[in-house]
CSV table of C-alpha atoms and ligand atoms in Angstrom, one decimal:
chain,number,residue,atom,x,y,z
A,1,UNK,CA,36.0,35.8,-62.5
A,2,UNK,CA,32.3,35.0,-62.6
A,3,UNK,CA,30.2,35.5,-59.9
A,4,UNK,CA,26.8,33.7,-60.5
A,5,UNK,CA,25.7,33.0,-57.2
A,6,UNK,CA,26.5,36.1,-55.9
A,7,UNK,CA,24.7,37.5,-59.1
A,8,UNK,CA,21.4,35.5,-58.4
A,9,UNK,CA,21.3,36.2,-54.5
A,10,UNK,CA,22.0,40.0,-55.2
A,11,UNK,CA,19.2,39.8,-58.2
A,12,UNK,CA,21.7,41.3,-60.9
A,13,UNK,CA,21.6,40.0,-64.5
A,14,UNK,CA,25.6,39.0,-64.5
A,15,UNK,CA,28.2,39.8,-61.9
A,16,UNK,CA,32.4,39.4,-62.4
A,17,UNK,CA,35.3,40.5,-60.2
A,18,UNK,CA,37.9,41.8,-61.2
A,19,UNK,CA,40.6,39.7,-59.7
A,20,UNK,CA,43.8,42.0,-58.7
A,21,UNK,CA,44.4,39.6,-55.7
A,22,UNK,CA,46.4,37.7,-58.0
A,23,UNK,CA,49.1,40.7,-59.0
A,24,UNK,CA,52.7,39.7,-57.7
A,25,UNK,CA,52.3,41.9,-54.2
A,26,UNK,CA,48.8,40.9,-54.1
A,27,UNK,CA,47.1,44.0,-55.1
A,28,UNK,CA,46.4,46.0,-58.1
A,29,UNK,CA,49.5,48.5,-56.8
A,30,UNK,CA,51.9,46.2,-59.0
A,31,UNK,CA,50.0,47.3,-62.0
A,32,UNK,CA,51.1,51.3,-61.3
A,33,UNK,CA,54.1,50.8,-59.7
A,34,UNK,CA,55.7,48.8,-62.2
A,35,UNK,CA,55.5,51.5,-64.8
A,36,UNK,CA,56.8,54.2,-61.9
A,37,UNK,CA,59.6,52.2,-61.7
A,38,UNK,CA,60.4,51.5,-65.0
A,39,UNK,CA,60.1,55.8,-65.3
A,40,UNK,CA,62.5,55.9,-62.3
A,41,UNK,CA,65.0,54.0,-64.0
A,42,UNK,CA,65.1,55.8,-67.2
A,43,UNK,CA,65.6,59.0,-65.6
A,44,UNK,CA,68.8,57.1,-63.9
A,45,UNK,CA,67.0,57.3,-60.6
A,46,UNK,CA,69.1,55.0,-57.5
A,47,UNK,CA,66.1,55.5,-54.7
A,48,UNK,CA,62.8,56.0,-54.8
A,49,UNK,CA,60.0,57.0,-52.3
A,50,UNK,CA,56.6,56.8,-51.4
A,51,UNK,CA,53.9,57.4,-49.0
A,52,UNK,CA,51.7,54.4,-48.3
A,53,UNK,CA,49.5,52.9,-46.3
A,54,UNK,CA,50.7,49.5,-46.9
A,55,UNK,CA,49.9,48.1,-50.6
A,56,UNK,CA,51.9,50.5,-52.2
A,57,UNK,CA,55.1,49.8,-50.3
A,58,UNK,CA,54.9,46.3,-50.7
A,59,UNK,CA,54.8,47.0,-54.4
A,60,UNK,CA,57.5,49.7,-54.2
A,61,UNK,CA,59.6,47.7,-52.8
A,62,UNK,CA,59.3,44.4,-54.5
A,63,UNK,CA,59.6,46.4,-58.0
A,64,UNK,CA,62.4,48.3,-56.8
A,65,UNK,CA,64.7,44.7,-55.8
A,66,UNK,CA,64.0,43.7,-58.9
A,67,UNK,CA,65.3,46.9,-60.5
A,68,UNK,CA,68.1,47.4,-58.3
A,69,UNK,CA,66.9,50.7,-56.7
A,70,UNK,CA,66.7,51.2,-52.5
A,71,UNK,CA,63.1,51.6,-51.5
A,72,UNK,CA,62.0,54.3,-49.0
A,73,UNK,CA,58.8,54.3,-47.6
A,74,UNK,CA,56.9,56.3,-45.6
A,75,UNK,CA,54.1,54.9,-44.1
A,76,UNK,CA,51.0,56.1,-42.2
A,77,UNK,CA,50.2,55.4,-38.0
A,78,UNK,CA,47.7,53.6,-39.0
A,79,UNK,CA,49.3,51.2,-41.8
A,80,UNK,CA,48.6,47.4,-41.2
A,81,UNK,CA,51.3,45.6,-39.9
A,82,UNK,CA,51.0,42.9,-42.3
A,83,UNK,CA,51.8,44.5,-45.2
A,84,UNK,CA,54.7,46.1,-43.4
A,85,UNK,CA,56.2,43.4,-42.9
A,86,UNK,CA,55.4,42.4,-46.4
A,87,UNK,CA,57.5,45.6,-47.7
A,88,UNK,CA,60.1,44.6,-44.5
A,89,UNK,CA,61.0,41.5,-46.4
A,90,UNK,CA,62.1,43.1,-49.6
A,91,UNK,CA,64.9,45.2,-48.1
A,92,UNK,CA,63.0,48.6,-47.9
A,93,UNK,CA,63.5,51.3,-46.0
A,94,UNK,CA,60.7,52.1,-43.9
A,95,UNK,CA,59.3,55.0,-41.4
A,96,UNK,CA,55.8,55.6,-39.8
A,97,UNK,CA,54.9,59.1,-39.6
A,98,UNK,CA,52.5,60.1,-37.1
A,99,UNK,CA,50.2,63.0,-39.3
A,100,UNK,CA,47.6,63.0,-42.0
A,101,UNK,CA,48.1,61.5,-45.2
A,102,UNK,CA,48.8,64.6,-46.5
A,103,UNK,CA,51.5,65.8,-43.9
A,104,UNK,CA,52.9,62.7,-44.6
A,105,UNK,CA,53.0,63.8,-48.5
A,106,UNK,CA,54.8,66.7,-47.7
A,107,UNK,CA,57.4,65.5,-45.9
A,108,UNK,CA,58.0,62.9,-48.7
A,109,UNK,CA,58.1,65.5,-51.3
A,110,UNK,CA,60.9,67.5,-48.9
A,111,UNK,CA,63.0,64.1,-48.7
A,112,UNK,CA,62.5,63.5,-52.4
A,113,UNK,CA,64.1,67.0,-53.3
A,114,UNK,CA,66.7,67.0,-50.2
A,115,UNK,CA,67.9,64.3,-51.5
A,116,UNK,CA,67.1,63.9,-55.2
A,117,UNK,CA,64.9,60.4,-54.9
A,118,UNK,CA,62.5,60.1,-57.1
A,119,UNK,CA,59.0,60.5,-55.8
A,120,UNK,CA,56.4,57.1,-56.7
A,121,UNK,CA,53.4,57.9,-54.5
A,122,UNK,CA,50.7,56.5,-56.5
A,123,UNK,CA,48.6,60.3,-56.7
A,124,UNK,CA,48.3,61.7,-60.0
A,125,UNK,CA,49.4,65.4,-59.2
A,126,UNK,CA,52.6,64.3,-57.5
A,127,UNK,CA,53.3,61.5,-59.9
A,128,UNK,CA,51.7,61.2,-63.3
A,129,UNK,CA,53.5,58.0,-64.6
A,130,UNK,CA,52.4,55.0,-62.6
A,131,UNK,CA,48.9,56.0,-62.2
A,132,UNK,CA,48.3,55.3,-66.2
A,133,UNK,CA,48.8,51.8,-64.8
A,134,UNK,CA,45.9,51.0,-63.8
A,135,UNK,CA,44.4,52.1,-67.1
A,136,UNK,CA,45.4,48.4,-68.1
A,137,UNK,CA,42.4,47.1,-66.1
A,138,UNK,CA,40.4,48.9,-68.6
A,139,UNK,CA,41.9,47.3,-71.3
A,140,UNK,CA,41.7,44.0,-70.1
A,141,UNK,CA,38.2,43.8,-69.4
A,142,UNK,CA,37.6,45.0,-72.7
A,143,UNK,CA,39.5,42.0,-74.3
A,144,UNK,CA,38.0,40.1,-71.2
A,145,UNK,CA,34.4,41.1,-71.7
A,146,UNK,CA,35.3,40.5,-75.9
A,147,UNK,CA,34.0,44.2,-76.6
A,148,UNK,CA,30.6,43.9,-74.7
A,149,UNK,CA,31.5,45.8,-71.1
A,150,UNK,CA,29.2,45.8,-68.3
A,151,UNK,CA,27.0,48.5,-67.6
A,152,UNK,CA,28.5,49.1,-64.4
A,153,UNK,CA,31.9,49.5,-62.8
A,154,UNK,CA,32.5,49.2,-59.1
A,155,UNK,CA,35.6,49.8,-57.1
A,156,UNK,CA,37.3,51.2,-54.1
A,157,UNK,CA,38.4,55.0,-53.9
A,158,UNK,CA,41.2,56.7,-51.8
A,159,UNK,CA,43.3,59.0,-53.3
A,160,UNK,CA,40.8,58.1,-56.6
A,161,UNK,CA,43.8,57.5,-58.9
A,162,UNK,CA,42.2,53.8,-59.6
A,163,UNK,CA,38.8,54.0,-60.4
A,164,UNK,CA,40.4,57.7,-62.4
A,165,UNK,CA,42.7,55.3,-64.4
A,166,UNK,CA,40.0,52.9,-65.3
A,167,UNK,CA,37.9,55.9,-66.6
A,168,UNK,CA,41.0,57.0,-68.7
A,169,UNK,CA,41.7,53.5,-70.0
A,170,UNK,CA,37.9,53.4,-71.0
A,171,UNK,CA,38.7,57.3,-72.7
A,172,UNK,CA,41.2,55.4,-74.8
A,173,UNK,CA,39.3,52.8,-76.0
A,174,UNK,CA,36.4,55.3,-77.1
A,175,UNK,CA,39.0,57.1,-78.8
A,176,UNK,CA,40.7,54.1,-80.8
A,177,UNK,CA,36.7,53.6,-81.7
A,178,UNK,CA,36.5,50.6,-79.9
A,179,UNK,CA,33.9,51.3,-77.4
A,180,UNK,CA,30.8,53.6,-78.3
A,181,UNK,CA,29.8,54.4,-74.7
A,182,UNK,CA,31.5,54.0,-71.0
A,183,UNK,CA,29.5,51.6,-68.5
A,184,UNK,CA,28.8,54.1,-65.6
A,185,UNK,CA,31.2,54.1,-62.8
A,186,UNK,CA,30.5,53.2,-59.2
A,187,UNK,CA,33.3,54.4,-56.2
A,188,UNK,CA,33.1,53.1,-52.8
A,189,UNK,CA,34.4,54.4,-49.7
A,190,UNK,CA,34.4,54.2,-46.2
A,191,UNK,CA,31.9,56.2,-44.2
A,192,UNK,CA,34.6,57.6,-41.7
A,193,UNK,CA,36.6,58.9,-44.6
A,194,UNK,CA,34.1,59.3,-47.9
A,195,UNK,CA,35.7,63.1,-49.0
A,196,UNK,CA,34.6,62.1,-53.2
A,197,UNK,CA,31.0,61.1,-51.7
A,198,UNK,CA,30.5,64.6,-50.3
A,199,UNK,CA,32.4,65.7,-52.9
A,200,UNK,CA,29.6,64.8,-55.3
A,201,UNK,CA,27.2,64.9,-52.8
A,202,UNK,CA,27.4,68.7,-52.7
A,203,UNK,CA,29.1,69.4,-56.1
A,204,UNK,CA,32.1,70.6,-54.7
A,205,UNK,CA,35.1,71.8,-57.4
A,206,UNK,CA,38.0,69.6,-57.2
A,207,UNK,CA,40.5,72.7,-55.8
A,208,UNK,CA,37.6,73.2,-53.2
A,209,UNK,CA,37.7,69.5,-52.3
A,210,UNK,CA,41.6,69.8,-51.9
A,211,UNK,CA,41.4,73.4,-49.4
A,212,UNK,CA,39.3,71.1,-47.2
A,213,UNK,CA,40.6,67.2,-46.1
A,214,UNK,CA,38.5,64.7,-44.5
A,215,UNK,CA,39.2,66.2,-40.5
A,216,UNK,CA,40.1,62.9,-38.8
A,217,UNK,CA,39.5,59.3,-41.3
A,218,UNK,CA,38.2,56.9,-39.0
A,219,UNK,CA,38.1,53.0,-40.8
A,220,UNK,CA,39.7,49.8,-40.8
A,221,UNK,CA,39.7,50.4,-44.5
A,222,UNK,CA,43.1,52.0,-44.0
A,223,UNK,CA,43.9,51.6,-48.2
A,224,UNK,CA,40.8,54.1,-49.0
A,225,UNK,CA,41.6,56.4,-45.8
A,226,UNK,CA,42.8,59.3,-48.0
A,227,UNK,CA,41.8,62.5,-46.3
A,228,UNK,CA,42.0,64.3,-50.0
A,229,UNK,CA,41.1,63.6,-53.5
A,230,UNK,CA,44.7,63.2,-54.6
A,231,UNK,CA,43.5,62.0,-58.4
A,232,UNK,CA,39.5,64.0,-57.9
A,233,UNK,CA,40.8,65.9,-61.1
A,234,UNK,CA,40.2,62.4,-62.3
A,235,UNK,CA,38.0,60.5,-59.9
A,236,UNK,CA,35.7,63.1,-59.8
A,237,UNK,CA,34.8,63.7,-63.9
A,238,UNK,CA,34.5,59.8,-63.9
A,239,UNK,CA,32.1,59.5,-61.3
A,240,UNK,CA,30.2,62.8,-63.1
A,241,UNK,CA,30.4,62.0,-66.4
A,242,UNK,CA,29.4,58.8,-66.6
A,243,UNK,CA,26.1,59.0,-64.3
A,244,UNK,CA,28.2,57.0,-62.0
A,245,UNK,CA,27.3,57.3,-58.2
A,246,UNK,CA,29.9,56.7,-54.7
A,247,UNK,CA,28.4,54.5,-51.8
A,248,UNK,CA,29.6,55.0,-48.4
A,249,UNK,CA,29.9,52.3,-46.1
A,250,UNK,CA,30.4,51.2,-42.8
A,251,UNK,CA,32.6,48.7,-41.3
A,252,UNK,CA,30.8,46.6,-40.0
A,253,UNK,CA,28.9,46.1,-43.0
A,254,UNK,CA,32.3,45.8,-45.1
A,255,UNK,CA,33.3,42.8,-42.8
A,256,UNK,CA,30.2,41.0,-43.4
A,257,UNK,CA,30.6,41.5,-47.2
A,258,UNK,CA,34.0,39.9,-46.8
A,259,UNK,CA,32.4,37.1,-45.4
A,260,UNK,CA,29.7,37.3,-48.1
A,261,UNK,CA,32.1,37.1,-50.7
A,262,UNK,CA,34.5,34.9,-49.4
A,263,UNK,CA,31.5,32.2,-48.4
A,264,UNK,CA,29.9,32.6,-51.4
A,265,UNK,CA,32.1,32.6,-54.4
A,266,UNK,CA,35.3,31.5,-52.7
A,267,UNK,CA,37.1,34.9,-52.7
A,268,UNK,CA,39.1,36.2,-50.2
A,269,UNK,CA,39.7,39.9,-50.3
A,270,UNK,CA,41.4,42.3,-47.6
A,271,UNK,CA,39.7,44.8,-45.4
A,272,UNK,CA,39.9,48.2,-47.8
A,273,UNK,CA,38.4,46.2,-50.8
A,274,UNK,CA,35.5,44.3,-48.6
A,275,UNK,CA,33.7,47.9,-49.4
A,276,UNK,CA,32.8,46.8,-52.4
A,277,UNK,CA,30.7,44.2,-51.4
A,278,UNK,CA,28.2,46.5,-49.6
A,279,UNK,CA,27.9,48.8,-52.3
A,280,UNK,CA,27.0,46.0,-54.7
A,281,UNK,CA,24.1,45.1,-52.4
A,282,UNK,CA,23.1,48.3,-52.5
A,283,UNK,CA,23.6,49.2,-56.6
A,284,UNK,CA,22.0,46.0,-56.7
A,285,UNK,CA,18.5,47.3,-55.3
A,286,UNK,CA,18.2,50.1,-57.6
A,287,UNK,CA,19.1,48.4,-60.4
A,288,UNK,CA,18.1,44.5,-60.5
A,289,UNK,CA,19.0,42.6,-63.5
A,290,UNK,CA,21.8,44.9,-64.6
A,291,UNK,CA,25.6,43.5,-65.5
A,292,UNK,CA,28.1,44.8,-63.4
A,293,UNK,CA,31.8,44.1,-62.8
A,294,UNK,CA,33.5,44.7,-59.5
A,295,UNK,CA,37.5,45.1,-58.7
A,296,UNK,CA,38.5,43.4,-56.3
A,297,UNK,CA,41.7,45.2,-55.7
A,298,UNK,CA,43.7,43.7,-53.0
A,299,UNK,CA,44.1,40.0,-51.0
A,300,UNK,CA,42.6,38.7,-48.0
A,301,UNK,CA,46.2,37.6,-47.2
A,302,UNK,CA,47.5,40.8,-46.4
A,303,UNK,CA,44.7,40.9,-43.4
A,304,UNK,CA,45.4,37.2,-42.4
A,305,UNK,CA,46.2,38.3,-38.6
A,306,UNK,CA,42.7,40.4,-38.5
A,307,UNK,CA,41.3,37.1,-39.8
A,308,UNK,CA,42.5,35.3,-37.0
A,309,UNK,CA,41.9,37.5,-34.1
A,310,UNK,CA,38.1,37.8,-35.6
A,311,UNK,CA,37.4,34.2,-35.9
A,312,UNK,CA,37.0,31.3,-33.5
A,313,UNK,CA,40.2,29.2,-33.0
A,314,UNK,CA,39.4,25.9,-34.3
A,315,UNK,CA,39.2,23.2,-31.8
A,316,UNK,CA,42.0,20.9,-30.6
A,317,UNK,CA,41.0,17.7,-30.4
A,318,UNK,CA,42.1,14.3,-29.5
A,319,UNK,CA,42.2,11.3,-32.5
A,320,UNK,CA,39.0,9.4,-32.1
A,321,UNK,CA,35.5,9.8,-33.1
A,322,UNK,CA,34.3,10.3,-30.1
A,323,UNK,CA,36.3,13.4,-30.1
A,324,UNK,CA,35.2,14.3,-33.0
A,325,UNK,CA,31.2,13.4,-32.4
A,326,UNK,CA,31.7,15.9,-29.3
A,327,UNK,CA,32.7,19.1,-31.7
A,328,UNK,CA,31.0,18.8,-35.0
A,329,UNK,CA,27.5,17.9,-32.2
A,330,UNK,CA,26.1,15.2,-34.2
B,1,LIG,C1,43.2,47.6,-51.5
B,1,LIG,C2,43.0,49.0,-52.1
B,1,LIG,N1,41.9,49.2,-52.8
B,1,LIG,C3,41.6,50.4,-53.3
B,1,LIG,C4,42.5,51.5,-53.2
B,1,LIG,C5,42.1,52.8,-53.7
B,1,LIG,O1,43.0,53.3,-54.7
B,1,LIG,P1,43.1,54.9,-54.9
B,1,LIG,O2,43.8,55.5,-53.8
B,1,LIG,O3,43.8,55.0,-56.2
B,1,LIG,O4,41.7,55.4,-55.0
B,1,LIG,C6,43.7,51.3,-52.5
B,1,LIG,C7,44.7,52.4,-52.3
B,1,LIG,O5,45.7,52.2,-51.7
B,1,LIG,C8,44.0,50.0,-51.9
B,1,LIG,O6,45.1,49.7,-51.2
């Protein structure tokens, strides 16, 4: 989707999102999970499992009523309860586990082999088939983009097992000699739970980065609130190798970038993916006039009750022009 007037306020040469708002589930999740459940099946799976902090489930279990399969999900404290109920309404199975992301990975792995489900978290070490999903973004902006990518790639990072996909999808195009060289990659995270920024920051090996999780991830963000780098052996050599860079940012600044966004060019994205907006501003100052795409990965729909808690309540009014004189104050 093009973004001109973003583009021209932010002083870049050409600005697109990426729109996986529209996905089935309403976040680029449908685009991994759909090949972890078509895995599932061949290997004659009946239930499968994941850990998720919300879009992941919803996908899980959508794609698994279609299949046939039970759905059980284990979800973070923190998850929103939108999208649980989102995952509710499919028939899933679902428990909150108070602990860390990655306490809550454990105990999914020890369900998974108790009782022989098959394990769909969308992290590349524990699960290497749906996370060459999202390599499919790469390939469609190249058909999108007719060959010519942008110089810049910008997009959201937990666990890193998107923005790693995209860099492998763009591996396979150089490969097939379609692409000569990769447009540099951008990650953005939350301040209170940036582990790839310090990651990069300091250099840090990706086994170092997994000895030491995030202590305590503190954002609204709750989709990028990964205490490790569960695809850094992919995320991290993207970001690296391709002069790419990861902006931290805060939440209040990611609100008003929803805002931006939303006012601006008429999209509407949810809380984890309003980090990107921020991080354009700021890729934006050190680089004016260059082309860059952003991904917008996931629907302001799934945050409609933050929405409406943040926002004035519109006014009631009675039918007459009067009425209405005495709220619009003209
Ligand atoms: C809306 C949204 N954006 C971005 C991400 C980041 O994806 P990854 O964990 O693969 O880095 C997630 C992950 O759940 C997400 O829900």
């Amino acid at each position: 989707v093009p973004a001109p007037r973003l583009a021209r306020e932010l002083g870049l040469g050409a600005l697109s999102f990426k729109n996986e708002m529209v996905n089935p589930t309403g976040s680029f999740k449908d685009r991994q999970v759909s090949v972890g459940i078509t895995h599932a099946r061949t290997l004659g799976a009946d239930t499968v499992a994941v850990v998720s902090s919300g879009n992941v489930a919803a996908s899980t279990a959508a794609y698994a009523a279609r299949a046939g399969l039970r759905a059980v999900l284990f979800m973070h404290a923190f998850a929103s309860p939108d999208k649980m109920a989102q995952a509710a309404a499919f028939g899933a199975t679902i428990v909150r586990v108070d602990a860390p992301p990655s306490q809550v990975f454990s105990l999914c792995i020890a369900a998974c082999e108790r009782w022989g489900w098959q394990h769909l978290s969308t992290a590349g070490m524990y699960e290497p088939w749906n996370v060459e999903g999202a390599k499919t973004i790469a390939y469609e902006l190249f058909q999108q983009y007719e060959g010519e990518l942008p110089e810049w790639i910008v997009a959201p990072v937990g666990g890193g097992g998107l923005l790693g996909g995209i860099w492998r999808g763009l591996l396979d195009l150089r490969r097939l000699g379609l692409i000569k060289d990769l447009p540099r990659l951008c990650g953005v995270q939350a301040s209170g739970c940036a582990p790839l920024k310090q990651a990069v920051d300091y250099g840090t090996a990706y086994l170092d980065t997994l000895r030491h999780p995030w202590p305590n991830p503190q954002t609204i963000a709750g989709g990028i609130a990964d205490d490790i780098l569960f695809d850094g052996h992919t995320v991290l050599p993207a970001i690296r190798t391709t002069g790419g860079c990861v902006v931290a940012v805060e939440d209040d600044a990611l609100v008003a970038g929803i805002h931006r966004l939303a006012r601006t060019e008429g999209l509407l994205c949810e809380l984890t993916t309003g980090v990107v907006m921020p991080a354009l501003e700021e890729l934006a100052r050190a680089n004016q006039g260059a082309r860059v795409c952003a991904v917008l990965t996931g629907s302001g729909l799934k945050d409609v009750n933050y929405f409406a808690r943040a926002l004035p309540e519109a006014p009631l009014i009675a039918p007459s022009i009067a009425a209405l004189e005495g709220v619009l104050g003209v």
